[in-house]
């Protein structure tokens, strides 16, 4: 499938106009939208690498993948966009898959590598969002169940009696009873101390 350039006036956002294809379920908030606009402005070559995915519809084209990018390039004053055109007879169930799969990130970021090997200012300027740890409420019930032992995001710590006593004293000292919350608070404290040096 080759890419082609299409005038923006010929491109339609997916608003559910194709039977069997619901409207685009993605939205973007103002700050993130401006980050996308900046990203395209700073590196327009990315549009050639990640074209809009469109399907012919009533002498125009509905955007199946890239609705937010279309909004951003319209904001930037572009008059045309690189697109990959699906066949007119592409079934709705395939269009639905493409619309969703275009936005799924199957991988996970390695936070340690990002923090230690990449330049934070560059990442910020490119629109990368770092995870935010909320201020933990000691009295709040956990919103999710604990992970199963075989899940990647679980850390198991085995303490002997002496270590357990030190851990209990540390939790009491910082005033948090929940182990998970206490660990995050201690990590945050160590990080702050390290950055003050």
GROMACS .gro file of C-alpha atoms in nm:
model
  197
    1UNK     CA    1   0.000   0.000   0.000
    2UNK     CA    2   0.162   0.322  -0.116
    3UNK     CA    3   0.122   0.658   0.050
    4UNK     CA    4  -0.035   0.947  -0.137
    5UNK     CA    5  -0.096   1.312  -0.058
    6UNK     CA    6  -0.458   1.423  -0.013
    7UNK     CA    7  -0.593   1.777   0.032
    8UNK     CA    8  -0.715   1.837   0.386
    9UNK     CA    9  -1.043   1.968   0.246
   10UNK     CA   10  -1.104   1.611   0.125
   11UNK     CA   11  -1.044   1.453   0.468
   12UNK     CA   12  -1.319   1.395   0.723
   13UNK     CA   13  -1.278   1.314   1.090
   14UNK     CA   14  -1.439   0.983   1.183
   15UNK     CA   15  -1.772   1.093   1.333
   16UNK     CA   16  -1.950   0.763   1.279
   17UNK     CA   17  -2.062   0.841   0.925
   18UNK     CA   18  -1.966   0.495   0.795
   19UNK     CA   19  -2.221   0.227   0.881
   20UNK     CA   20  -2.078  -0.024   1.127
   21UNK     CA   21  -1.791   0.205   1.231
   22UNK     CA   22  -1.855   0.407   1.549
   23UNK     CA   23  -1.707   0.755   1.579
   24UNK     CA   24  -1.342   0.786   1.677
   25UNK     CA   25  -1.327   0.706   2.051
   26UNK     CA   26  -1.010   0.908   2.113
   27UNK     CA   27  -0.998   1.263   2.239
   28UNK     CA   28  -0.716   1.495   2.331
   29UNK     CA   29  -0.701   1.764   2.599
   30UNK     CA   30  -0.569   2.114   2.528
   31UNK     CA   31  -0.220   2.069   2.674
   32UNK     CA   32  -0.167   1.734   2.501
   33UNK     CA   33  -0.308   1.875   2.176
   34UNK     CA   34  -0.059   2.162   2.189
   35UNK     CA   35   0.219   1.907   2.257
   36UNK     CA   36   0.110   1.715   1.945
   37UNK     CA   37   0.105   2.037   1.740
   38UNK     CA   38   0.456   2.120   1.866
   39UNK     CA   39   0.576   1.767   1.793
   40UNK     CA   40   0.460   1.788   1.431
   41UNK     CA   41   0.597   2.141   1.393
   42UNK     CA   42   0.938   2.033   1.529
   43UNK     CA   43   0.959   1.713   1.324
   44UNK     CA   44   0.719   1.719   1.027
   45UNK     CA   45   0.902   1.422   0.876
   46UNK     CA   46   0.711   1.201   1.121
   47UNK     CA   47   0.399   1.259   0.911
   48UNK     CA   48   0.572   1.084   0.621
   49UNK     CA   49   0.659   0.793   0.850
   50UNK     CA   50   0.313   0.768   1.011
   51UNK     CA   51   0.063   0.862   0.745
   52UNK     CA   52  -0.308   0.905   0.811
   53UNK     CA   53  -0.508   0.591   0.733
   54UNK     CA   54  -0.818   0.678   0.531
   55UNK     CA   55  -1.102   0.508   0.346
   56UNK     CA   56  -1.299   0.655   0.052
   57UNK     CA   57  -1.646   0.780   0.148
   58UNK     CA   58  -1.886   0.984  -0.071
   59UNK     CA   59  -1.613   1.142  -0.287
   60UNK     CA   60  -1.405   1.226   0.023
   61UNK     CA   61  -1.203   1.024   0.274
   62UNK     CA   62  -1.283   0.936   0.636
   63UNK     CA   63  -0.979   0.918   0.865
   64UNK     CA   64  -0.964   0.576   1.030
   65UNK     CA   65  -0.623   0.626   1.193
   66UNK     CA   66  -0.480   0.969   1.271
   67UNK     CA   67  -0.779   1.187   1.365
   68UNK     CA   68  -0.577   1.380   1.626
   69UNK     CA   69  -0.291   1.431   1.379
   70UNK     CA   70  -0.541   1.566   1.125
   71UNK     CA   71  -0.662   1.819   1.383
   72UNK     CA   72  -0.303   1.917   1.464
   73UNK     CA   73  -0.194   1.968   1.103
   74UNK     CA   74  -0.512   2.165   1.035
   75UNK     CA   75  -0.419   2.388   1.330
   76UNK     CA   76  -0.073   2.431   1.175
   77UNK     CA   77  -0.224   2.544   0.846
   78UNK     CA   78  -0.134   2.242   0.635
   79UNK     CA   79  -0.334   2.211   0.314
   80UNK     CA   80  -0.257   1.845   0.247
   81UNK     CA   81  -0.154   1.532   0.434
   82UNK     CA   82   0.026   1.207   0.354
   83UNK     CA   83  -0.228   0.922   0.363
   84UNK     CA   84  -0.256   0.552   0.306
   85UNK     CA   85  -0.586   0.469   0.138
   86UNK     CA   86  -0.779   0.156   0.230
   87UNK     CA   87  -0.999  -0.007  -0.029
   88UNK     CA   88  -1.356   0.125  -0.051
   89UNK     CA   89  -1.497  -0.220   0.017
   90UNK     CA   90  -1.296  -0.270   0.339
   91UNK     CA   91  -1.543  -0.435   0.581
   92UNK     CA   92  -1.657  -0.236   0.886
   93UNK     CA   93  -1.514  -0.495   1.127
   94UNK     CA   94  -1.168  -0.439   0.973
   95UNK     CA   95  -1.210  -0.060   0.991
   96UNK     CA   96  -1.301  -0.093   1.361
   97UNK     CA   97  -0.989  -0.302   1.425
   98UNK     CA   98  -0.765  -0.054   1.246
   99UNK     CA   99  -0.918   0.242   1.433
  100UNK     CA  100  -0.846   0.083   1.770
  101UNK     CA  101  -0.519  -0.097   1.693
  102UNK     CA  102  -0.370   0.223   1.551
  103UNK     CA  103  -0.376   0.364   1.905
  104UNK     CA  104  -0.274   0.062   2.112
  105UNK     CA  105   0.072   0.061   2.264
  106UNK     CA  106   0.165  -0.302   2.322
  107UNK     CA  107   0.497  -0.227   2.487
  108UNK     CA  108   0.582  -0.068   2.819
  109UNK     CA  109   0.834   0.204   2.885
  110UNK     CA  110   1.146   0.118   3.080
  111UNK     CA  111   1.125   0.399   3.337
  112UNK     CA  112   1.475   0.327   3.464
  113UNK     CA  113   1.626   0.358   3.115
  114UNK     CA  114   1.428   0.675   3.045
  115UNK     CA  115   1.536   0.830   3.375
  116UNK     CA  116   1.903   0.735   3.347
  117UNK     CA  117   1.987   0.713   2.978
  118UNK     CA  118   1.766   0.973   2.812
  119UNK     CA  119   1.764   1.351   2.846
  120UNK     CA  120   1.455   1.455   3.045
  121UNK     CA  121   1.440   1.798   2.879
  122UNK     CA  122   1.440   1.639   2.535
  123UNK     CA  123   1.168   1.392   2.637
  124UNK     CA  124   0.959   1.679   2.777
  125UNK     CA  125   1.002   1.883   2.461
  126UNK     CA  126   0.896   1.585   2.249
  127UNK     CA  127   0.571   1.553   2.446
  128UNK     CA  128   0.662   1.242   2.646
  129UNK     CA  129   0.450   1.213   2.961
  130UNK     CA  130   0.623   1.079   3.268
  131UNK     CA  131   0.405   0.877   3.507
  132UNK     CA  132   0.278   1.077   3.802
  133UNK     CA  133   0.259   0.919   4.145
  134UNK     CA  134  -0.041   1.049   4.334
  135UNK     CA  135  -0.018   1.162   4.692
  136UNK     CA  136  -0.124   0.844   4.863
  137UNK     CA  137  -0.417   0.860   5.104
  138UNK     CA  138  -0.346   0.627   5.396
  139UNK     CA  139  -0.714   0.571   5.477
  140UNK     CA  140  -0.831   0.504   5.121
  141UNK     CA  141  -0.910   0.149   5.022
  142UNK     CA  142  -0.688   0.011   4.745
  143UNK     CA  143  -0.861   0.054   4.408
  144UNK     CA  144  -0.721  -0.264   4.263
  145UNK     CA  145  -0.651  -0.615   4.375
  146UNK     CA  146  -0.295  -0.715   4.450
  147UNK     CA  147  -0.119  -0.866   4.150
  148UNK     CA  148  -0.077  -1.241   4.123
  149UNK     CA  149   0.273  -1.366   4.210
  150UNK     CA  150   0.357  -1.440   3.846
  151UNK     CA  151   0.287  -1.087   3.720
  152UNK     CA  152   0.580  -0.870   3.614
  153UNK     CA  153   0.477  -0.570   3.823
  154UNK     CA  154   0.499  -0.746   4.159
  155UNK     CA  155   0.791  -0.711   4.396
  156UNK     CA  156   0.819  -0.970   4.672
  157UNK     CA  157   1.039  -0.905   4.974
  158UNK     CA  158   1.117  -1.169   5.234
  159UNK     CA  159   1.224  -1.031   5.570
  160UNK     CA  160   1.376  -1.209   5.867
  161UNK     CA  161   1.246  -1.116   6.213
  162UNK     CA  162   1.506  -0.842   6.269
  163UNK     CA  163   1.443  -0.685   5.925
  164UNK     CA  164   1.069  -0.706   5.981
  165UNK     CA  165   1.103  -0.514   6.306
  166UNK     CA  166   1.309  -0.242   6.133
  167UNK     CA  167   1.048  -0.224   5.854
  168UNK     CA  168   0.762  -0.188   6.105
  169UNK     CA  169   0.952   0.090   6.286
  170UNK     CA  170   1.020   0.270   5.956
  171UNK     CA  171   0.651   0.254   5.860
  172UNK     CA  172   0.551   0.380   6.205
  173UNK     CA  173   0.808   0.661   6.176
  174UNK     CA  174   0.659   0.787   5.848
  175UNK     CA  175   0.305   0.725   5.972
  176UNK     CA  176   0.189   0.484   5.702
  177UNK     CA  177   0.048   0.138   5.771
  178UNK     CA  178   0.005   0.015   5.413
  179UNK     CA  179   0.322  -0.158   5.283
  180UNK     CA  180   0.282  -0.046   4.920
  181UNK     CA  181   0.224   0.316   5.016
  182UNK     CA  182   0.515   0.310   5.259
  183UNK     CA  183   0.750   0.172   4.994
  184UNK     CA  184   0.652   0.446   4.749
  185UNK     CA  185   0.694   0.715   5.016
  186UNK     CA  186   1.041   0.583   5.108
  187UNK     CA  187   1.148   0.564   4.743
  188UNK     CA  188   1.027   0.921   4.692
  189UNK     CA  189   1.219   1.031   5.004
  190UNK     CA  190   1.542   0.860   4.888
  191UNK     CA  191   1.506   1.018   4.543
  192UNK     CA  192   1.466   1.366   4.698
  193UNK     CA  193   1.769   1.314   4.924
  194UNK     CA  194   1.980   1.196   4.631
  195UNK     CA  195   1.888   1.503   4.425
  196UNK     CA  196   1.969   1.744   4.710
  197UNK     CA  197   2.333   1.631   4.720
   0.00000   0.00000   0.00000
